[in-house]
Structure formats: structure tokens, C-alpha cells
Amino acid sequence: MAQSIRDKLAEVLVKKGSISKEKLDEAIKTQKEKGGNLSKILVQKGLVNENELLSIFSQELNITPINLAKYKIDKEIISLVPEKIARLYHLIPVSRIGNRMTVAMSDPLDIFALDDLKILTKYEIDPVIATDKDIIASIATYYGEETLSIDKIVKDVKGDELELLSNEDAERFDVSTLAIESQKAPILKMVDVIISEALKRRASDIHVEPMETDLRIRYRIDGALTEFSHLPKSNQNAVLTRIKIMSDMDITEWRLPQDGRFKVRMEEREIDFRVSTLPLVHGEKVVMRVLDKSSIKVSPEKLGFLPKTLEELREAISKPYGMFLVTGPTGSGKSTTLYSILNILNTPEKNIVTIEDPIEYELLGITQVQVKPEIGLTFAGGLRAFLRQAPDIVMVGEIRDFETADIAIKASLTGQLLLSTLHTNDAASAITRLIDMGVEPFLVASSVVFICAQRLMKRVCVNCKEKVDIPKETLDKLGYKEGAKAPEGSKGPGGSKATFFKGKGCAKCNNTGYYGRFAILENLTVDEKIKEMILDRVQSDKIKEYAVKEKGMLTLRAVALENLALGFTTIEEVLRVTSEE
């Protein structure tokens, strides 16, 4: 039906003499080749005056024309239609009466727009017609100016980009030409948009990946990688060079991995980017890790810990000496937790030193050392030097080998509080891991005072959450005790009683149903009984069993289930994060 009306409008244009048959056929051919709206193509080509087209639309379709410049639209009305939809379909809401909403459109024949709008808003839609120019101006007025998009920038880049060379020809790059190319406005805009969009979408990592035919851009948001864009292959070297210049890397080196960093300021926030390159078959892959300084100023209370686990954590860091360990896989938030603890402990009376690889965040008032194995500055070597400077608190980025573990343990036995991380699945396994490294059980028993295993769980989007029922059999299999009360002081979206939620997906959460993450902890405080078990080389599962039964330790699964009952997360997240249990 819509197509026949368009044909009729085209006939009217020819009959009125507004356009010749040849020019109309030319516009139709363009539409078939490139897609798009025929009316807009006619206007863009200058074949038809926009106001004349508006008049013809109005007469033939009996749709009321409107001059948006004379209207002042209420903000409440504007809020009924998301900005993304308004820009996508070139429309803007004008008024609402009862269950009917009047919407100004440049193309009132767009049945997809009308259907989507009806489903989204739950209103009956009455279209009126306005010029595309007026609608764009109104969108800018009520929603704000449109930000740059990658697609628009790509169109601005002319066809004279640097020719892509194979890896074998890499040494023949004209570096001066490449550097100039990377400073051209479209390339600068491309990189700026890639970074600014990552920050707007709360990405923790930006992956710039050379593929065989294009350059893929992906963001890691709430722990999951999502595609953002594919750039032309011809822009690859200029984009990568721009990032390397920003990161103070050697742009002449394309065959070896490099590391660098740069800073940006956005909305009064200073954000660091840790950058690494890796040579691949089709070029250099770049990963930019986003390090938001505001996150390290967050106290442990803001990280999402339950009251019981938070109380245990605070008690552990109040000890004057001993080893405090945070365990978990890469990307589980261990460093953020340690930095938040250091912020609490960082006072003028304390001499705090850290040795890291790499230094993720720079902390005011704390001595930080970067590991440099190529010159002999290892974790173990740095620790030895630290102990000669009378530190009160020492943080070791990660215990990776026997030498580091041995020196760290001995440091914790001589009056220092030592903080570090290990890669183990649960808290009790950290004990076994240290012994497996070659540390004597009596040293482990004497030094380790507290171990917490950490994971990050996705948080249900509060904007689109809805209650769900979970079968009792499913909860029983997971180990959830029906009717269990939420921990004292805890309150979630469903209050303090068990309520289960799931996000149905919306624009805010990018239709994932999740928005943001929070940390969960499994805390193991080493008491006299556990020390005896360590000396007797008891297996970690037995230590865990004792801690749960006799000390009331909450396992990762138990903490995840409590957060499920509070409405913070979903059963899918519980299974994903605690599948090993």
C-alpha cells in the first residue's frame, strides 16, 4: 500500500511539472542502489523544493502540515519518545490527548516508524507532516545537538588514505607520511569518537582489531564484549598510528608488542588509558584499558559488598601485620578492591609502598614502583628494597612465584601488613597454592590472616526490571533456603524480603537487562584451627567445609544467592559466576 501511494506522489510530481520523468527515474535508480527515502533523495538532489513536496504530501494524503518553528513543545511530551527513535525516523512528538499522540514526521508513510512508535509508547499515533529541515532543527533544540558518529566521519574521509601494506612490507612504511596521515581531521575525529563513545557506554576495555577486510572496534561493557563499529581497512594504519602517538609509543615499530598510556578529561573526570599493542597477521591489535580514577576513590561500602562480608573485610585490614590476599580470575575487580583498601589506610602516619606490573592507578601520598624485569627490577627484587625503607604497609600487585611469595610472607612476619592477589577459584585454595609454590606450611600458617575470593556480578537494570518467579526446585538445586531473610542492613529493589527480578531490556542498558556490576566476596579468616589444618597439609576443600560449618563462612554461591534474593542480580548470573560450585 505504502509503495503504491509513493508511486502516486511521483506521478503527481511529474504531472505538475515539478520534475521530469527522466529526473524521477534517476532518483528512483539512486534509491534502489543506495536505499533511503525517495522524498529525501529528491530534495537532496535539488530536484524538488521541500515546501512544495510538503504541500503535495498534505493534499494527496490528507495529512495536516505543521510549521514546527511556531510550536513550543512541552518537555513532558518530548520525554515520551527516546532520542534514538526521534533521530532514527526523523520525527518529533508534538502533543498528547488521552491515549493518542500527535507526531510530526518528514515521512508519514513510514509504517515501520509508526509501528515501532506505537509499540514503544503504547499510544495511538496521529502523524502530521513537517519538513525534514524543521524536524532536524527541533530535534537539536529539544534533544540537543547530535554527537559525531563513526559512520558520518568515515564518509568524510576521502579516498586517498594511505595504502595498506602487508606485514612483510612493514619496514618500508613511510613513517613521516603515516604520522601526517594520522593527524588529519577525520582520523582524529574517528579516534575521539571511539574513545568518547566507550566512556559514555561505561566500557572497561576498547579493542581495536585488524581483520582481513576491515578494522573491528569492540567494547567490553559489564564484562562482555560487544561490537561498536567496523572501519574501512584503508584507515587502519592511520588510526593505529594516532593511538600510538597518543600513548607515546614508537610508531616505527610494528613487529614487537608495546605498552603505553595516555589521559583524557571528560565531564570533570580524569581518566587514564593503559594501552598495549600486539602484532597479528593482518596488522597490530590495540587494547585500551579504561582506568577511571574516580573508581579508586570509592570506599569498600560502594563496591556492593553485603554488610557481613564488609564487616569482616574492615576487621581484617585493621590488623597491624600479616598477609591479606584477594583471589579470583583476571577481571574480577581484585585491583579495585585493593586500591579502595589503600585509600582507607593511606594516612600521613603510614609509610605505604606498592610494587605493581603495571601501575594501574597513581595514588597520592603512596610510593609506587613499576616492575621492570628487563633491568632486573622484579617483584622479589622490589620487595627486598622496600623492606630496607621501613614500610608499614606493602602492596604486591600479584604473587606469581616462590621467590615473591617467600619474601612477601617473611615481610608480613616482621611487622608489615602485606596486601596482594592470587589467581585461585576460592579463598581456601589460596593456601594450597602458596604451599604448591614451595612455601613451607608453617610460614603460611603464621603469616596469612585473611583471604577473600572475589567475583563481579552484573546488576539488574533498574530502568526495565520486572519481577519473576523462580521454581522452588531450581532454588533448591542451587542451595537457596526458601524463606531465608536478607542479611541485617541489606535492602535491594524488592526491599528486605526475597524478591526476584530480571531486566527485560531497554535503551539505557542497551537491551541487555543489566546495567553496571557489583562485587561479591567469600571471606576466610584464618583462626587457630585453620592454622593447625595448614600445618597438617589438609586439603583446601576440608578447610572450606570447616569454615562454612563451624565459622559460618558465606561461600561465593551463598553471597550470590543473597544478592539474587535482594533483587540485585539474576539466576543466570548466579550460575555464570559460581558455576564451579
mmCIF file of N, CA and C in Angstrom, residues 458-522:
data_model
loop_
_atom_site.group_PDB
_atom_site.id
_atom_site.type_symbol
_atom_site.label_atom_id
_atom_site.label_comp_id
_atom_site.label_asym_id
_atom_site.label_seq_id
_atom_site.Cartn_x
_atom_site.Cartn_y
_atom_site.Cartn_z
ATOM 1 N N LYS A 458 26.764 -8.993 37.305
ATOM 2 C CA LYS A 458 26.014 -7.943 36.607
ATOM 3 C C LYS A 458 24.782 -7.564 37.424
ATOM 4 N N ARG A 459 24.515 -6.278 37.448
ATOM 5 C CA ARG A 459 23.383 -5.755 38.210
ATOM 6 C C ARG A 459 22.163 -5.598 37.302
ATOM 7 N N VAL A 460 21.005 -6.013 37.787
ATOM 8 C CA VAL A 460 19.761 -5.869 37.021
ATOM 9 C C VAL A 460 19.494 -4.385 36.749
ATOM 10 N N CYS A 461 19.156 -4.062 35.518
ATOM 11 C CA CYS A 461 18.856 -2.672 35.149
ATOM 12 C C CYS A 461 17.593 -2.217 35.887
ATOM 13 N N VAL A 462 17.715 -1.167 36.691
ATOM 14 C CA VAL A 462 16.563 -0.683 37.474
ATOM 15 C C VAL A 462 15.523 -0.018 36.587
ATOM 16 N N ASN A 463 15.939 0.345 35.369
ATOM 17 C CA ASN A 463 15.018 1.037 34.466
ATOM 18 C C ASN A 463 14.006 0.089 33.815
ATOM 19 N N CYS A 464 14.390 -1.191 33.670
ATOM 20 C CA CYS A 464 13.480 -2.121 32.976
ATOM 21 C C CYS A 464 13.279 -3.423 33.754
ATOM 22 N N LYS A 465 13.564 -3.396 35.062
ATOM 23 C CA LYS A 465 13.428 -4.625 35.856
ATOM 24 C C LYS A 465 11.958 -5.016 36.001
ATOM 25 N N GLU A 466 11.723 -6.294 36.050
ATOM 26 C CA GLU A 466 10.381 -6.817 36.299
ATOM 27 C C GLU A 466 10.496 -8.063 37.168
ATOM 28 N N LYS A 467 9.487 -8.265 37.996
ATOM 29 C CA LYS A 467 9.513 -9.412 38.903
ATOM 30 C C LYS A 467 9.364 -10.709 38.128
ATOM 31 N N VAL A 468 10.061 -11.737 38.616
ATOM 32 C CA VAL A 468 9.952 -13.067 38.005
ATOM 33 C C VAL A 468 9.784 -14.104 39.112
ATOM 34 N N ASP A 469 9.197 -15.207 38.754
ATOM 35 C CA ASP A 469 9.065 -16.331 39.688
ATOM 36 C C ASP A 469 10.096 -17.386 39.331
ATOM 37 N N ILE A 470 10.802 -17.877 40.327
ATOM 38 C CA ILE A 470 11.789 -18.940 40.104
ATOM 39 C C ILE A 470 11.279 -20.196 40.798
ATOM 40 N N PRO A 471 11.161 -21.309 40.064
ATOM 41 C CA PRO A 471 10.646 -22.544 40.662
ATOM 42 C C PRO A 471 11.436 -22.961 41.897
ATOM 43 N N LYS A 472 10.720 -23.488 42.890
ATOM 44 C CA LYS A 472 11.349 -23.920 44.141
ATOM 45 C C LYS A 472 12.408 -24.986 43.884
ATOM 46 N N GLU A 473 12.148 -25.882 42.916
ATOM 47 C CA GLU A 473 13.110 -26.951 42.624
ATOM 48 C C GLU A 473 14.451 -26.362 42.160
ATOM 49 N N THR A 474 14.369 -25.306 41.348
ATOM 50 C CA THR A 474 15.594 -24.657 40.847
ATOM 51 C C THR A 474 16.374 -24.035 41.994
ATOM 52 N N LEU A 475 15.667 -23.349 42.884
ATOM 53 C CA LEU A 475 16.319 -22.717 44.036
ATOM 54 C C LEU A 475 16.927 -23.765 44.959
ATOM 55 N N ASP A 476 16.220 -24.873 45.122
ATOM 56 C CA ASP A 476 16.731 -25.958 45.983
ATOM 57 C C ASP A 476 18.033 -26.525 45.432
ATOM 58 N N LYS A 477 18.085 -26.689 44.100
ATOM 59 C CA LYS A 477 19.295 -27.229 43.469
ATOM 60 C C LYS A 477 20.484 -26.291 43.658
ATOM 61 N N LEU A 478 20.191 -25.000 43.682
ATOM 62 C CA LEU A 478 21.258 -24.015 43.868
ATOM 63 C C LEU A 478 21.700 -23.895 45.321
ATOM 64 N N GLY A 479 20.901 -24.460 46.226
ATOM 65 C CA GLY A 479 21.236 -24.385 47.647
ATOM 66 C C GLY A 479 20.593 -23.212 48.357
ATOM 67 N N TYR A 480 19.595 -22.606 47.724
ATOM 68 C CA TYR A 480 18.918 -21.468 48.355
ATOM 69 C C TYR A 480 17.871 -21.970 49.345
ATOM 70 N N LYS A 481 17.880 -21.427 50.545
ATOM 71 C CA LYS A 481 16.914 -21.829 51.560
ATOM 72 C C LYS A 481 15.693 -20.931 51.485
ATOM 73 N N GLU A 482 14.586 -21.520 51.128
ATOM 74 C CA GLU A 482 13.351 -20.746 50.969
ATOM 75 C C GLU A 482 12.972 -20.079 52.291
ATOM 76 N N GLY A 483 12.629 -18.807 52.180
ATOM 77 C CA GLY A 483 12.204 -18.068 53.357
ATOM 78 C C GLY A 483 13.361 -17.454 54.116
ATOM 79 N N ALA A 484 14.578 -17.670 53.598
ATOM 80 C CA ALA A 484 15.735 -17.083 54.275
ATOM 81 C C ALA A 484 15.652 -15.568 54.239
ATOM 82 N N LYS A 485 15.979 -14.942 55.351
ATOM 83 C CA LYS A 485 15.913 -13.483 55.428
ATOM 84 C C LYS A 485 17.173 -12.874 54.841
ATOM 85 N N ALA A 486 17.021 -11.665 54.347
ATOM 86 C CA ALA A 486 18.186 -10.938 53.858
ATOM 87 C C ALA A 486 19.057 -10.560 55.050
ATOM 88 N N PRO A 487 20.371 -10.441 54.831
ATOM 89 C CA PRO A 487 21.250 -10.086 55.942
ATOM 90 C C PRO A 487 20.887 -8.734 56.532
ATOM 91 N N GLU A 488 21.155 -8.599 57.805
ATOM 92 C CA GLU A 488 20.797 -7.370 58.505
ATOM 93 C C GLU A 488 21.434 -6.154 57.825
ATOM 94 N N GLY A 489 20.645 -5.133 57.612
ATOM 95 C CA GLY A 489 21.151 -3.907 56.985
ATOM 96 C C GLY A 489 21.084 -3.943 55.470
ATOM 97 N N SER A 490 20.726 -5.105 54.888
ATOM 98 C CA SER A 490 20.659 -5.209 53.431
ATOM 99 C C SER A 490 19.273 -4.844 52.936
ATOM 100 N N LYS A 491 19.250 -4.163 51.815
ATOM 101 C CA LYS A 491 17.979 -3.823 51.192
ATOM 102 C C LYS A 491 18.202 -3.693 49.693
ATOM 103 N N GLY A 492 17.382 -4.379 48.926
ATOM 104 C CA GLY A 492 17.512 -4.322 47.481
ATOM 105 C C GLY A 492 16.282 -3.724 46.846
ATOM 106 N N PRO A 493 16.144 -3.833 45.505
ATOM 107 C CA PRO A 493 14.981 -3.291 44.796
ATOM 108 C C PRO A 493 13.660 -3.842 45.312
ATOM 109 N N GLY A 494 13.707 -5.074 45.856
ATOM 110 C CA GLY A 494 12.474 -5.674 46.355
ATOM 111 C C GLY A 494 12.290 -5.512 47.848
ATOM 112 N N GLY A 495 13.109 -4.630 48.469
ATOM 113 C CA GLY A 495 13.024 -4.454 49.916
ATOM 114 C C GLY A 495 13.927 -5.435 50.630
ATOM 115 N N SER A 496 13.581 -5.788 51.862
ATOM 116 C CA SER A 496 14.428 -6.687 52.646
ATOM 117 C C SER A 496 13.944 -8.130 52.600
ATOM 118 N N LYS A 497 12.890 -8.403 51.837
ATOM 119 C CA LYS A 497 12.435 -9.797 51.707
ATOM 120 C C LYS A 497 12.788 -10.316 50.319
ATOM 121 N N ALA A 498 12.802 -11.630 50.188
ATOM 122 C CA ALA A 498 13.215 -12.253 48.933
ATOM 123 C C ALA A 498 12.292 -11.854 47.787
ATOM 124 N N THR A 499 12.844 -11.210 46.772
ATOM 125 C CA THR A 499 12.115 -10.823 45.563
ATOM 126 C C THR A 499 13.055 -11.004 44.385
ATOM 127 N N PHE A 500 12.593 -11.680 43.353
ATOM 128 C CA PHE A 500 13.448 -11.973 42.205
ATOM 129 C C PHE A 500 13.081 -11.072 41.029
ATOM 130 N N PHE A 501 14.117 -10.544 40.377
ATOM 131 C CA PHE A 501 13.918 -9.635 39.250
ATOM 132 C C PHE A 501 14.722 -10.095 38.040
ATOM 133 N N LYS A 502 14.300 -9.565 36.893
ATOM 134 C CA LYS A 502 15.040 -9.762 35.653
ATOM 135 C C LYS A 502 14.818 -8.535 34.784
ATOM 136 N N GLY A 503 15.861 -8.072 34.106
ATOM 137 C CA GLY A 503 15.709 -6.925 33.211
ATOM 138 C C GLY A 503 15.177 -7.380 31.866
ATOM 139 N N LYS A 504 14.130 -6.705 31.382
ATOM 140 C CA LYS A 504 13.567 -7.120 30.090
ATOM 141 C C LYS A 504 14.286 -6.475 28.911
ATOM 142 N N GLY A 505 15.166 -5.483 29.210
ATOM 143 C CA GLY A 505 15.931 -4.813 28.157
ATOM 144 C C GLY A 505 15.334 -3.462 27.794
ATOM 145 N N CYS A 506 16.184 -2.445 27.719
ATOM 146 C CA CYS A 506 15.716 -1.104 27.347
ATOM 147 C C CYS A 506 16.889 -0.345 26.736
ATOM 148 N N ALA A 507 16.625 0.888 26.327
ATOM 149 C CA ALA A 507 17.666 1.692 25.688
ATOM 150 C C ALA A 507 18.816 1.985 26.654
ATOM 151 N N LYS A 508 18.503 2.186 27.917
ATOM 152 C CA LYS A 508 19.540 2.533 28.905
ATOM 153 C C LYS A 508 20.567 1.423 29.049
ATOM 154 N N CYS A 509 20.101 0.163 29.073
ATOM 155 C CA CYS A 509 21.022 -0.964 29.264
ATOM 156 C C CYS A 509 21.400 -1.639 27.950
ATOM 157 N N ASN A 510 21.078 -0.952 26.833
ATOM 158 C CA ASN A 510 21.399 -1.495 25.503
ATOM 159 C C ASN A 510 20.735 -2.855 25.274
ATOM 160 N N ASN A 511 19.533 -2.983 25.843
ATOM 161 C CA ASN A 511 18.704 -4.195 25.689
ATOM 162 C C ASN A 511 19.356 -5.460 26.247
ATOM 163 N N THR A 512 20.237 -5.294 27.227
ATOM 164 C CA THR A 512 20.860 -6.466 27.850
ATOM 165 C C THR A 512 20.136 -6.887 29.122
ATOM 166 N N GLY A 513 19.401 -5.959 29.748
ATOM 167 C CA GLY A 513 18.742 -6.259 31.019
ATOM 168 C C GLY A 513 19.632 -6.020 32.222
ATOM 169 N N TYR A 514 20.902 -5.636 31.958
ATOM 170 C CA TYR A 514 21.852 -5.371 33.048
ATOM 171 C C TYR A 514 22.448 -3.976 32.892
ATOM 172 N N TYR A 515 22.751 -3.346 34.032
ATOM 173 C CA TYR A 515 23.407 -2.045 33.990
ATOM 174 C C TYR A 515 24.370 -1.947 35.170
ATOM 175 N N GLY A 516 25.663 -2.062 34.879
ATOM 176 C CA GLY A 516 26.671 -1.993 35.932
ATOM 177 C C GLY A 516 26.946 -3.344 36.574
ATOM 178 N N ARG A 517 27.972 -3.361 37.429
ATOM 179 C CA ARG A 517 28.348 -4.590 38.138
ATOM 180 C C ARG A 517 28.639 -4.278 39.603
ATOM 181 N N PHE A 518 28.631 -5.295 40.421
ATOM 182 C CA PHE A 518 28.995 -5.153 41.819
ATOM 183 C C PHE A 518 29.825 -6.367 42.223
ATOM 184 N N ALA A 519 30.563 -6.220 43.319
ATOM 185 C CA ALA A 519 31.470 -7.285 43.750
ATOM 186 C C ALA A 519 30.844 -8.152 44.828
ATOM 187 N N ILE A 520 31.188 -9.440 44.804
ATOM 188 C CA ILE A 520 30.809 -10.343 45.890
ATOM 189 C C ILE A 520 32.085 -10.979 46.444
ATOM 190 N N LEU A 521 32.078 -11.236 47.745
ATOM 191 C CA LEU A 521 33.263 -11.777 48.410
ATOM 192 C C LEU A 521 32.952 -13.054 49.177
ATOM 193 N N GLU A 522 33.918 -13.969 49.161
ATOM 194 C CA GLU A 522 33.926 -15.143 50.037
ATOM 195 C C GLU A 522 35.102 -14.942 50.989
#
